[in-house]
């Protein structure tokens, strides 16, 4: 966990355009049940990360690479997932209330049993309501 916190610190520096910062690369890490509410992970590379059961409430994941991420049972309530790549992600039973999904890629994402408002899902998929 200490290493992850260092990576997040460097990521925050990178987001502030600091020369000492670096984009977070959490690819393939096991972060099951981690508590990271209100964390700025925008544009982070998190492909194939295991965040099953994680607490990511109100976190900024906009533009993040979450391809094949495991988010089963994760709490993403209030999270910003705009323009995130969630293709092939496992979001079974995840809490997606009040999330922002504008422009997110949900190609083949598993949303079975997740908690999400129909209007939010329709907006993310670009559907028009009849």
PDB file of C-alpha atoms in Angstrom:
ATOM      1  CA  UNK A   1       0.000   0.000   0.000  1.00  0.00           C
ATOM      2  CA  UNK A   2       2.896   2.343   0.716  1.00  0.00           C
ATOM      3  CA  UNK A   3       4.084   1.919  -2.887  1.00  0.00           C
ATOM      4  CA  UNK A   4       0.589   2.710  -4.203  1.00  0.00           C
ATOM      5  CA  UNK A   5       0.496   5.883  -2.125  1.00  0.00           C
ATOM      6  CA  UNK A   6       3.846   6.945  -3.620  1.00  0.00           C
ATOM      7  CA  UNK A   7       2.485   6.315  -7.122  1.00  0.00           C
ATOM      8  CA  UNK A   8      -0.606   8.396  -6.302  1.00  0.00           C
ATOM      9  CA  UNK A   9       1.525  11.216  -4.941  1.00  0.00           C
ATOM     10  CA  UNK A  10       3.615  11.257  -8.136  1.00  0.00           C
ATOM     11  CA  UNK A  11       0.380  11.188 -10.165  1.00  0.00           C
ATOM     12  CA  UNK A  12      -0.956  14.252  -8.348  1.00  0.00           C
ATOM     13  CA  UNK A  13       2.309  16.036  -9.134  1.00  0.00           C
ATOM     14  CA  UNK A  14       1.970  14.994 -12.784  1.00  0.00           C
ATOM     15  CA  UNK A  15      -1.606  16.326 -12.897  1.00  0.00           C
ATOM     16  CA  UNK A  16      -0.278  19.673 -11.664  1.00  0.00           C
ATOM     17  CA  UNK A  17       2.204  19.644 -14.594  1.00  0.00           C
ATOM     18  CA  UNK A  18       5.136  19.281 -12.259  1.00  0.00           C
ATOM     19  CA  UNK A  19       8.445  18.046 -13.685  1.00  0.00           C
ATOM     20  CA  UNK A  20       8.791  15.771 -10.663  1.00  0.00           C
ATOM     21  CA  UNK A  21       5.500  13.973 -11.291  1.00  0.00           C
ATOM     22  CA  UNK A  22       4.588  10.910 -13.296  1.00  0.00           C
ATOM     23  CA  UNK A  23       1.330   9.460 -14.633  1.00  0.00           C
ATOM     24  CA  UNK A  24       0.061   6.669 -12.379  1.00  0.00           C
ATOM     25  CA  UNK A  25       0.493   3.171 -13.767  1.00  0.00           C
ATOM     26  CA  UNK A  26      -1.437   0.685 -11.659  1.00  0.00           C
ATOM     27  CA  UNK A  27      -1.743  -1.885 -14.443  1.00  0.00           C
ATOM     28  CA  UNK A  28      -2.549  -5.367 -13.190  1.00  0.00           C
ATOM     29  CA  UNK A  29      -2.221  -4.558  -9.480  1.00  0.00           C
ATOM     30  CA  UNK A  30      -4.328  -6.291  -6.840  1.00  0.00           C
ATOM     31  CA  UNK A  31      -6.091  -3.466  -4.996  1.00  0.00           C
ATOM     32  CA  UNK A  32      -9.064  -5.483  -3.782  1.00  0.00           C
ATOM     33  CA  UNK A  33     -11.112  -3.714  -1.100  1.00  0.00           C
ATOM     34  CA  UNK A  34      -8.808  -0.680  -1.088  1.00  0.00           C
ATOM     35  CA  UNK A  35     -10.277   2.539   0.358  1.00  0.00           C
ATOM     36  CA  UNK A  36      -9.587   5.473  -1.967  1.00  0.00           C
ATOM     37  CA  UNK A  37     -12.639   7.733  -1.730  1.00  0.00           C
ATOM     38  CA  UNK A  38     -12.328  11.207  -3.298  1.00  0.00           C
ATOM     39  CA  UNK A  39      -9.017  10.296  -4.994  1.00  0.00           C
ATOM     40  CA  UNK A  40      -7.918  11.948  -8.228  1.00  0.00           C
ATOM     41  CA  UNK A  41      -7.013   9.138 -10.615  1.00  0.00           C
ATOM     42  CA  UNK A  42      -7.888  11.010 -13.789  1.00  0.00           C
ATOM     43  CA  UNK A  43      -5.954   9.750 -16.829  1.00  0.00           C
ATOM     44  CA  UNK A  44      -4.321   6.977 -14.753  1.00  0.00           C
ATOM     45  CA  UNK A  45      -3.390   3.723 -16.471  1.00  0.00           C
ATOM     46  CA  UNK A  46      -5.309   1.059 -14.574  1.00  0.00           C
ATOM     47  CA  UNK A  47      -5.735  -1.667 -17.180  1.00  0.00           C
ATOM     48  CA  UNK A  48      -6.495  -5.077 -15.658  1.00  0.00           C
ATOM     49  CA  UNK A  49      -6.316  -3.701 -12.101  1.00  0.00           C
ATOM     50  CA  UNK A  50      -8.339  -5.620  -9.495  1.00  0.00           C
ATOM     51  CA  UNK A  51     -10.465  -3.108  -7.585  1.00  0.00           C
ATOM     52  CA  UNK A  52     -13.133  -5.600  -6.535  1.00  0.00           C
ATOM     53  CA  UNK A  53     -14.956  -4.314  -3.461  1.00  0.00           C
ATOM     54  CA  UNK A  54     -12.968  -1.063  -3.506  1.00  0.00           C
ATOM     55  CA  UNK A  55     -14.312   2.211  -2.119  1.00  0.00           C
ATOM     56  CA  UNK A  56     -13.864   4.799  -4.867  1.00  0.00           C
ATOM     57  CA  UNK A  57     -16.770   7.050  -3.902  1.00  0.00           C
ATOM     58  CA  UNK A  58     -16.569  10.520  -5.470  1.00  0.00           C
ATOM     59  CA  UNK A  59     -13.196   9.720  -7.068  1.00  0.00           C
ATOM     60  CA  UNK A  60     -12.096  11.318 -10.326  1.00  0.00           C
ATOM     61  CA  UNK A  61     -11.427   8.553 -12.850  1.00  0.00           C
ATOM     62  CA  UNK A  62     -12.065  10.697 -15.906  1.00  0.00           C
ATOM     63  CA  UNK A  63     -10.025   9.645 -18.895  1.00  0.00           C
ATOM     64  CA  UNK A  64      -8.598   6.663 -16.999  1.00  0.00           C
ATOM     65  CA  UNK A  65      -7.670   3.453 -18.783  1.00  0.00           C
ATOM     66  CA  UNK A  66      -9.728   0.773 -17.032  1.00  0.00           C
ATOM     67  CA  UNK A  67      -9.682  -1.816 -19.814  1.00  0.00           C
ATOM     68  CA  UNK A  68     -10.414  -5.271 -18.366  1.00  0.00           C
ATOM     69  CA  UNK A  69     -10.434  -3.821 -14.844  1.00  0.00           C
ATOM     70  CA  UNK A  70     -12.179  -5.851 -12.165  1.00  0.00           C
ATOM     71  CA  UNK A  71     -14.557  -3.550 -10.313  1.00  0.00           C
ATOM     72  CA  UNK A  72     -16.990  -6.176  -9.084  1.00  0.00           C
ATOM     73  CA  UNK A  73     -18.852  -4.874  -6.038  1.00  0.00           C
ATOM     74  CA  UNK A  74     -16.877  -1.602  -6.033  1.00  0.00           C
ATOM     75  CA  UNK A  75     -18.513   1.524  -4.655  1.00  0.00           C
ATOM     76  CA  UNK A  76     -18.216   4.192  -7.353  1.00  0.00           C
ATOM     77  CA  UNK A  77     -21.080   6.374  -6.131  1.00  0.00           C
ATOM     78  CA  UNK A  78     -20.581   9.948  -7.269  1.00  0.00           C
ATOM     79  CA  UNK A  79     -17.424   9.072  -9.239  1.00  0.00           C
ATOM     80  CA  UNK A  80     -16.421  10.898 -12.407  1.00  0.00           C
ATOM     81  CA  UNK A  81     -15.863   8.336 -15.173  1.00  0.00           C
ATOM     82  CA  UNK A  82     -16.216  10.706 -18.128  1.00  0.00           C
ATOM     83  CA  UNK A  83     -14.220   9.508 -21.130  1.00  0.00           C
ATOM     84  CA  UNK A  84     -12.841   6.534 -19.152  1.00  0.00           C
ATOM     85  CA  UNK A  85     -12.145   3.360 -21.111  1.00  0.00           C
ATOM     86  CA  UNK A  86     -14.132   0.646 -19.341  1.00  0.00           C
ATOM     87  CA  UNK A  87     -14.152  -1.796 -22.243  1.00  0.00           C
ATOM     88  CA  UNK A  88     -14.284  -5.408 -21.051  1.00  0.00           C
ATOM     89  CA  UNK A  89     -14.434  -4.182 -17.427  1.00  0.00           C
ATOM     90  CA  UNK A  90     -16.224  -6.274 -14.806  1.00  0.00           C
ATOM     91  CA  UNK A  91     -18.681  -3.981 -13.026  1.00  0.00           C
ATOM     92  CA  UNK A  92     -20.971  -6.706 -11.697  1.00  0.00           C
ATOM     93  CA  UNK A  93     -22.801  -5.579  -8.563  1.00  0.00           C
ATOM     94  CA  UNK A  94     -20.920  -2.246  -8.545  1.00  0.00           C
ATOM     95  CA  UNK A  95     -22.596   0.830  -7.088  1.00  0.00           C
ATOM     96  CA  UNK A  96     -22.817   3.414  -9.860  1.00  0.00           C
ATOM     97  CA  UNK A  97     -25.274   5.898  -8.378  1.00  0.00           C
ATOM     98  CA  UNK A  98     -24.742   9.528  -9.379  1.00  0.00           C
ATOM     99  CA  UNK A  99     -21.737   8.666 -11.584  1.00  0.00           C
ATOM    100  CA  UNK A 100     -20.753  10.681 -14.638  1.00  0.00           C
ATOM    101  CA  UNK A 101     -20.284   8.415 -17.636  1.00  0.00           C
ATOM    102  CA  UNK A 102     -20.394  10.926 -20.522  1.00  0.00           C
ATOM    103  CA  UNK A 103     -18.143   9.654 -23.298  1.00  0.00           C
ATOM    104  CA  UNK A 104     -17.095   6.527 -21.373  1.00  0.00           C
ATOM    105  CA  UNK A 105     -16.347   3.418 -23.433  1.00  0.00           C
ATOM    106  CA  UNK A 106     -18.489   0.583 -22.078  1.00  0.00           C
ATOM    107  CA  UNK A 107     -17.795  -1.875 -24.912  1.00  0.00           C
ATOM    108  CA  UNK A 108     -18.463  -5.388 -23.551  1.00  0.00           C
ATOM    109  CA  UNK A 109     -18.410  -4.142 -19.944  1.00  0.00           C
ATOM    110  CA  UNK A 110     -20.303  -6.472 -17.603  1.00  0.00           C
ATOM    111  CA  UNK A 111     -22.901  -4.362 -15.780  1.00  0.00           C
ATOM    112  CA  UNK A 112     -24.924  -7.281 -14.433  1.00  0.00           C
ATOM    113  CA  UNK A 113     -26.491  -6.490 -11.072  1.00  0.00           C
ATOM    114  CA  UNK A 114     -24.947  -3.024 -10.809  1.00  0.00           C
ATOM    115  CA  UNK A 115     -26.874  -0.159  -9.243  1.00  0.00           C
ATOM    116  CA  UNK A 116     -27.258   2.603 -11.829  1.00  0.00           C
ATOM    117  CA  UNK A 117     -30.000   5.014 -12.813  1.00  0.00           C
ATOM    118  CA  UNK A 118     -31.434   4.156 -16.239  1.00  0.00           C
ATOM    119  CA  UNK A 119     -31.021   7.764 -17.377  1.00  0.00           C
ATOM    120  CA  UNK A 120     -27.300   7.654 -16.523  1.00  0.00           C
ATOM    121  CA  UNK A 121     -26.813   4.452 -18.486  1.00  0.00           C
ATOM    122  CA  UNK A 122     -28.837   5.749 -21.425  1.00  0.00           C
ATOM    123  CA  UNK A 123     -26.753   8.938 -21.516  1.00  0.00           C
ATOM    124  CA  UNK A 124     -23.512   6.943 -21.435  1.00  0.00           C
ATOM    125  CA  UNK A 125     -24.701   4.760 -24.311  1.00  0.00           C
ATOM    126  CA  UNK A 126     -25.972   7.728 -26.290  1.00  0.00           C
ATOM    127  CA  UNK A 127     -29.548   6.452 -26.264  1.00  0.00           C
ATOM    128  CA  UNK A 128     -32.502   8.717 -26.868  1.00  0.00           C
ATOM    129  CA  UNK A 129     -35.500   8.364 -24.636  1.00  0.00           C
ATOM    130  CA  UNK A 130     -38.781   7.831 -26.461  1.00  0.00           C
TER     131      UNK A 130
END
